[in-house]
CSV table of C-alpha atoms and ligand atoms in Angstrom, one decimal:
chain,number,residue,atom,x,y,z
A,1,MET,CA,2.4,-20.2,-1.7
A,2,ALA,CA,3.1,-21.6,-5.1
A,3,VAL,CA,4.9,-20.7,-8.3
A,4,PRO,CA,2.6,-19.8,-11.2
A,5,ALA,CA,3.7,-22.9,-13.2
A,6,THR,CA,2.3,-25.2,-10.6
A,7,VAL,CA,-0.8,-23.4,-9.4
A,8,THR,CA,-3.3,-25.2,-11.6
A,9,MET,CA,-4.3,-27.8,-9.0
A,10,LEU,CA,-4.6,-25.3,-6.2
A,11,LEU,CA,-6.7,-22.8,-8.1
A,12,ILE,CA,-8.8,-25.4,-9.6
A,13,VAL,CA,-10.3,-26.0,-6.2
A,14,ALA,CA,-11.2,-22.4,-5.9
A,15,ALA,CA,-12.7,-22.3,-9.3
A,16,VAL,CA,-14.7,-25.5,-8.8
A,17,LEU,CA,-16.6,-23.9,-6.0
A,18,PRO,CA,-19.1,-21.7,-7.7
A,19,ILE,CA,-20.5,-24.8,-9.2
A,20,VAL,CA,-21.0,-26.5,-5.8
A,21,VAL,CA,-22.7,-23.3,-4.6
A,22,ILE,CA,-25.8,-23.7,-2.4
A,23,ARG,CA,-28.3,-21.5,-4.0
A,24,THR,CA,-31.3,-19.8,-2.4
A,25,ALA,CA,-33.6,-17.3,-4.1
A,26,GLU,CA,-31.3,-14.3,-3.5
A,27,ALA,CA,-27.9,-15.7,-2.7
A,28,ARG,CA,-25.2,-18.2,-3.5
A,29,ALA,CA,-22.8,-19.7,-0.9
A,30,PHE,CA,-19.1,-19.9,-1.9
A,31,PHE,CA,-16.7,-22.3,-0.3
A,32,VAL,CA,-12.9,-21.8,-0.8
A,33,PHE,CA,-10.1,-24.3,-0.3
A,34,GLY,CA,-6.5,-23.8,-1.2
A,35,ASP,CA,-3.3,-22.0,-0.3
A,36,SER,CA,-2.1,-18.4,0.0
A,37,LEU,CA,-3.4,-17.6,-3.5
A,38,VAL,CA,-6.9,-17.8,-2.0
A,39,ASP,CA,-6.3,-17.4,1.8
A,40,SER,CA,-8.4,-14.5,3.0
A,41,GLY,CA,-7.0,-14.4,6.5
A,42,ASN,CA,-7.1,-17.8,8.2
A,43,ASN,CA,-3.4,-17.7,8.9
A,44,ASN,CA,-3.9,-14.6,11.0
A,45,TYR,CA,-5.3,-17.1,13.5
A,46,LEU,CA,-2.6,-19.8,13.2
A,47,ALA,CA,0.9,-20.1,14.5
A,48,THR,CA,2.7,-20.0,11.2
A,49,THR,CA,5.4,-17.9,9.5
A,50,ALA,CA,3.3,-17.7,6.3
A,51,ARG,CA,1.5,-14.5,7.2
A,52,ALA,CA,0.3,-11.4,5.4
A,53,ASP,CA,-0.8,-9.4,8.4
A,54,SER,CA,1.6,-6.5,8.3
A,55,PRO,CA,2.0,-3.7,5.8
A,56,PRO,CA,2.4,-3.3,2.9
A,57,TYR,CA,0.1,-6.3,2.4
A,58,GLY,CA,-3.3,-4.7,1.8
A,59,VAL,CA,-1.9,-1.4,0.7
A,60,ASP,CA,-4.6,-1.2,-2.1
A,61,TYR,CA,-7.3,-3.1,-0.2
A,62,PRO,CA,-10.5,-0.9,0.4
A,63,THR,CA,-9.4,-0.3,4.0
A,64,ARG,CA,-5.7,0.1,3.0
A,65,ARG,CA,-4.8,-2.3,5.8
A,66,PRO,CA,-3.4,-5.8,5.8
A,67,THR,CA,-6.1,-8.5,6.2
A,68,GLY,CA,-4.1,-11.7,5.8
A,69,ARG,CA,-4.7,-11.7,2.0
A,70,PHE,CA,-1.4,-12.3,0.1
A,71,SER,CA,-2.1,-9.4,-2.3
A,72,ASN,CA,-1.7,-5.7,-2.5
A,73,GLY,CA,-5.6,-5.6,-2.7
A,74,LEU,CA,-8.3,-8.0,-3.6
A,75,ASN,CA,-7.5,-11.7,-4.2
A,76,ILE,CA,-9.1,-14.2,-6.5
A,77,PRO,CA,-12.0,-15.3,-4.2
A,78,ASP,CA,-12.9,-11.7,-3.5
A,79,LEU,CA,-13.3,-11.1,-7.3
A,80,ILE,CA,-15.3,-14.3,-7.9
A,81,SER,CA,-17.5,-13.5,-4.9
A,82,GLU,CA,-18.2,-10.0,-6.4
A,83,ARG,CA,-19.1,-11.5,-9.8
A,84,ILE,CA,-21.5,-14.1,-8.4
A,85,GLY,CA,-23.4,-11.3,-6.7
A,86,GLN,CA,-22.4,-11.8,-3.0
A,87,SER,CA,-22.6,-8.7,-0.8
A,88,GLU,CA,-19.2,-9.7,0.8
A,89,PRO,CA,-16.7,-12.4,0.2
A,90,PRO,CA,-16.8,-15.5,2.4
A,91,LEU,CA,-15.0,-15.0,5.7
A,92,PRO,CA,-12.1,-17.1,6.9
A,93,TYR,CA,-13.5,-20.1,8.8
A,94,LEU,CA,-11.4,-19.1,11.8
A,95,SER,CA,-12.8,-15.6,12.0
A,96,PRO,CA,-14.9,-15.1,15.1
A,97,GLU,CA,-17.1,-12.9,12.9
A,98,LEU,CA,-18.3,-15.9,10.8
A,99,THR,CA,-21.6,-16.4,12.6
A,100,GLY,CA,-25.3,-16.0,11.9
A,101,ARG,CA,-26.4,-14.9,8.5
A,102,ARG,CA,-22.8,-14.6,7.3
A,103,LEU,CA,-22.6,-18.3,7.3
A,104,LEU,CA,-25.0,-18.3,4.4
A,105,ASN,CA,-22.3,-16.7,2.3
A,106,GLY,CA,-20.1,-19.7,2.6
A,107,ALA,CA,-16.6,-19.8,4.2
A,108,ASN,CA,-13.0,-19.7,3.2
A,109,PHE,CA,-10.9,-22.7,4.4
A,110,ALA,CA,-7.7,-21.8,2.6
A,111,SER,CA,-4.4,-21.5,4.4
A,112,ALA,CA,-1.2,-20.0,3.2
A,113,GLY,CA,1.8,-22.3,3.1
A,114,ILE,CA,0.0,-25.5,2.2
A,115,GLY,CA,2.8,-27.5,0.6
A,116,VAL,CA,5.3,-24.8,1.0
A,117,LEU,CA,8.7,-25.9,-0.3
A,118,ASN,CA,11.8,-24.1,-1.3
A,119,ASP,CA,11.1,-25.3,-4.8
A,120,THR,CA,9.1,-22.3,-5.8
A,121,GLU,CA,9.9,-18.8,-6.6
A,122,ARG,CA,12.4,-17.5,-9.8
A,123,ALA,CA,15.3,-16.1,-7.7
A,124,MET,CA,16.2,-19.5,-6.3
A,125,ARG,CA,15.7,-21.7,-9.3
A,126,GLY,CA,15.5,-19.6,-12.4
A,127,THR,CA,18.3,-18.9,-14.8
A,128,ASN,CA,18.9,-15.4,-16.1
A,129,GLY,CA,15.6,-14.2,-14.9
A,130,GLY,CA,13.6,-17.0,-16.6
A,131,CYS,CA,11.3,-19.4,-14.9
A,132,SER,CA,12.7,-22.7,-13.6
A,133,ALA,CA,12.8,-25.1,-16.6
A,134,GLU,CA,12.5,-28.1,-14.3
A,135,LEU,CA,9.3,-26.7,-12.6
A,136,GLN,CA,7.8,-25.7,-15.9
A,137,ARG,CA,8.4,-29.2,-17.2
A,138,ALA,CA,6.8,-30.7,-14.0
A,139,ALA,CA,3.7,-28.5,-14.6
A,140,ALA,CA,3.6,-29.4,-18.3
A,141,LEU,CA,3.5,-33.1,-17.3
A,142,PHE,CA,1.0,-32.6,-14.4
A,143,ASN,CA,-1.6,-30.3,-16.0
A,144,PRO,CA,-2.8,-32.4,-18.9
A,145,GLN,CA,-3.1,-35.4,-16.5
A,146,LEU,CA,-5.2,-33.3,-14.2
A,147,ASP,CA,-7.5,-32.5,-17.1
A,148,GLU,CA,-7.9,-36.2,-17.8
A,149,VAL,CA,-8.7,-37.0,-14.1
A,150,LEU,CA,-11.4,-34.3,-14.0
A,151,SER,CA,-13.1,-35.5,-17.2
A,152,GLU,CA,-13.1,-39.0,-15.8
A,153,LEU,CA,-14.7,-37.8,-12.6
A,154,ASN,CA,-17.3,-35.8,-14.5
A,155,ARG,CA,-18.1,-38.9,-16.6
A,156,GLU,CA,-18.5,-41.0,-13.4
A,157,ILE,CA,-20.8,-38.5,-11.8
A,158,GLY,CA,-22.7,-38.0,-15.1
A,159,ARG,CA,-22.5,-34.1,-14.9
A,160,ASP,CA,-19.9,-31.4,-15.3
A,161,VAL,CA,-19.2,-30.8,-11.6
A,162,PHE,CA,-15.5,-30.3,-11.9
A,163,VAL,CA,-14.0,-27.5,-14.0
A,164,GLY,CA,-10.3,-27.3,-14.8
A,165,VAL,CA,-8.8,-23.8,-14.8
A,166,ASN,CA,-5.7,-23.5,-16.9
A,167,THR,CA,-4.0,-21.0,-14.6
A,168,ALA,CA,-0.6,-22.0,-16.1
A,169,GLN,CA,-1.7,-20.6,-19.5
A,170,MET,CA,-3.4,-17.6,-17.9
A,171,HIS,CA,-0.1,-16.7,-16.1
A,172,ASN,CA,1.9,-17.6,-19.2
A,173,ASP,CA,0.0,-15.0,-21.2
A,174,PHE,CA,1.0,-12.0,-19.1
A,175,VAL,CA,4.4,-13.4,-18.2
A,176,THR,CA,5.4,-13.6,-21.8
A,177,ASN,CA,3.7,-10.5,-23.0
A,178,PRO,CA,3.2,-8.2,-20.0
A,179,GLY,CA,2.8,-5.1,-22.1
A,180,ALA,CA,-0.3,-6.4,-23.8
A,181,PHE,CA,-2.0,-6.5,-20.3
A,182,GLY,CA,-0.8,-3.0,-19.2
A,183,PHE,CA,2.1,-4.3,-17.1
A,184,ALA,CA,5.5,-2.7,-17.1
A,185,THR,CA,7.1,-6.0,-16.0
A,186,SER,CA,6.4,-9.6,-15.2
A,187,LYS,CA,10.0,-10.3,-14.2
A,188,VAL,CA,10.3,-8.2,-11.1
A,189,ALA,CA,7.9,-8.4,-8.1
A,190,CYS,CA,6.5,-5.1,-6.8
A,191,CYS,CA,7.4,-5.9,-3.2
A,192,GLY,CA,10.3,-8.0,-1.9
A,193,GLN,CA,14.1,-8.2,-1.8
A,194,GLY,CA,17.0,-9.8,-3.6
A,195,PRO,CA,17.2,-10.6,-7.3
A,196,TYR,CA,13.9,-9.6,-9.0
A,197,ASN,CA,12.5,-8.9,-5.5
A,198,GLY,CA,12.1,-12.6,-5.6
A,199,LEU,CA,13.4,-13.7,-2.2
A,200,GLY,CA,11.0,-14.2,0.7
A,201,LEU,CA,7.7,-12.5,1.4
A,202,CYS,CA,6.9,-8.8,1.3
A,203,THR,CA,7.7,-7.0,4.7
A,204,PRO,CA,7.7,-3.5,5.9
A,205,ALA,CA,11.4,-3.4,5.1
A,206,SER,CA,11.1,-4.6,1.5
A,207,ASN,CA,11.4,-2.6,-1.7
A,208,LEU,CA,7.9,-1.4,-2.6
A,209,CYS,CA,6.9,-0.2,-6.1
A,210,PRO,CA,4.8,3.0,-6.3
A,211,ASN,CA,2.3,1.7,-8.8
A,212,ARG,CA,1.1,-1.8,-8.2
A,213,ASN,CA,-1.0,-1.9,-11.4
A,214,LEU,CA,2.2,-1.9,-13.4
A,215,TYR,CA,3.4,-5.2,-11.9
A,216,ALA,CA,2.1,-8.7,-12.7
A,217,PHE,CA,3.5,-10.0,-9.4
A,218,TRP,CA,2.8,-8.3,-6.1
A,219,ASP,CA,5.4,-10.4,-4.2
A,220,ALA,CA,7.6,-13.3,-5.1
A,221,PHE,CA,4.7,-15.8,-5.1
A,222,HIS,CA,1.5,-13.9,-5.7
A,223,PRO,CA,-0.1,-12.0,-8.6
A,224,SER,CA,-1.0,-8.4,-8.0
A,225,GLU,CA,-4.7,-7.4,-7.8
A,226,LYS,CA,-4.5,-6.3,-11.4
A,227,ALA,CA,-3.3,-9.7,-12.4
A,228,ASN,CA,-5.9,-11.4,-10.3
A,229,ARG,CA,-8.5,-9.5,-12.2
A,230,ILE,CA,-7.2,-10.8,-15.5
A,231,ILE,CA,-7.2,-14.3,-14.2
A,232,VAL,CA,-10.8,-14.0,-12.9
A,233,GLU,CA,-11.9,-12.4,-16.2
A,234,GLN,CA,-10.6,-15.5,-18.0
A,235,MET,CA,-12.4,-17.8,-15.5
A,236,PHE,CA,-15.7,-16.1,-16.4
A,237,SER,CA,-15.2,-15.6,-20.1
A,238,GLY,CA,-12.3,-17.8,-21.2
A,239,THR,CA,-12.5,-20.3,-24.1
A,240,ALA,CA,-12.0,-24.0,-23.6
A,241,GLU,CA,-8.3,-23.6,-23.7
A,242,TYR,CA,-8.6,-21.8,-20.3
A,243,MET,CA,-11.7,-23.3,-18.8
A,244,LYS,CA,-12.6,-27.0,-19.3
A,245,PRO,CA,-15.3,-28.0,-20.0
A,246,MET,CA,-16.9,-24.5,-19.5
A,247,ASN,CA,-16.3,-21.1,-18.1
A,248,LEU,CA,-18.1,-19.6,-15.1
A,249,THR,CA,-20.4,-17.5,-17.2
A,250,THR,CA,-21.8,-20.7,-18.7
A,251,ILE,CA,-22.0,-22.4,-15.3
A,252,LEU,CA,-24.0,-19.5,-13.9
A,253,GLN,CA,-26.3,-19.5,-16.9
A,254,LEU,CA,-26.9,-23.3,-16.5
A,255,ASP,CA,-27.4,-22.8,-12.7
A,256,ALA,CA,-30.0,-20.1,-13.2
A,257,ARG,CA,-32.1,-22.5,-15.3
A,258,THR,CA,-32.4,-25.1,-12.6
B,301,LIG,C1,14.1,-23.5,3.0
B,301,LIG,O1,15.2,-22.7,3.0
B,301,LIG,C2,15.5,-22.0,4.2
B,301,LIG,C3,16.6,-21.1,4.0
B,301,LIG,O2,17.7,-21.7,3.2
B,301,LIG,C4,15.7,-23.1,5.3
B,301,LIG,O3,16.0,-22.4,6.5
B,301,LIG,C5,14.5,-24.0,5.4
B,301,LIG,O4,14.7,-25.0,6.3
B,301,LIG,C6,14.2,-24.6,4.1
B,301,LIG,N1,12.9,-25.3,4.2
B,301,LIG,C7,12.6,-26.5,3.6
B,301,LIG,C8,11.3,-27.0,3.8
B,301,LIG,O5,13.4,-27.1,2.9
B,302,LIG,C1,-17.4,-18.2,-22.1
B,302,LIG,O1,-18.0,-17.0,-21.6
B,302,LIG,C2,-18.4,-16.1,-22.6
B,302,LIG,C3,-19.2,-15.0,-22.0
B,302,LIG,O2,-18.4,-14.1,-21.5
B,302,LIG,C4,-19.1,-16.8,-23.8
B,302,LIG,O3,-19.5,-15.8,-24.8
B,302,LIG,C5,-18.3,-17.9,-24.3
B,302,LIG,O4,-18.8,-18.4,-25.5
B,302,LIG,C6,-18.1,-18.9,-23.2
B,302,LIG,N1,-17.5,-20.1,-23.7
B,302,LIG,C7,-16.4,-20.4,-24.4
B,302,LIG,C8,-16.1,-21.8,-24.7
B,302,LIG,O5,-15.7,-19.5,-24.9
């Protein structure tokens, strides 16, 4: 779990992956590392309280059932997987179904709760419904330095292997102007309890909004599927402000030539 202001590092890993894909004539493998933003069910197999295995998680997933994804529906790796032409997203590495040909699809090693601290979420730290100024400042210090480290790594390798995804800016866009993206609010989570539905995870006893597409945040920590789609769209088509040094469309074009 992570607050939007600090997710850059976590998502970057997810976004790096399509570049390290193993490519055969007809398929790409996709490996995912990270936290609950990209966990597709590993924590179902672990003794942890960071779980998304009961309703209403998954309420908008194709099966309408919880899968361990911290989303009302699809998460970011699901949407990337779709766009790189996989027939199904990589399975959690702990899933007993990850065998045979399915291994060729890659695997998801993400686990919710990595680095979980009480430092994240708006209800505990924010003031008057705003984001926590201290955490925003921490992200503002961290993110440019991450960009520098990645450029350095690319220089050392001699190729653009690492791509920085400016998820802080992506979130900032719909947090500051939710209406422009079709959201009714970015301040209140769809599912949760307490101020802004911002305390704890979503549970069967939580408040649940009727239309998830109107909310930028599904629960206190995680974007809704609709917001995930906006993020992934930027990953594929964003300018250098969002995707450094290049977006995933460009990467796939380069990859297709080799
Ligand atoms: C986070 O806060 C809860 C509730 O106040 C507390 O029980 C828990 O120990 C805290 N966890 C950490 C890592 O500080
Ligand atoms: C990113 O992707 C789009 C294709 O959707 C492309 O037209 C665009 O020029 C790319 N790069 C940048 C830097 O915007």
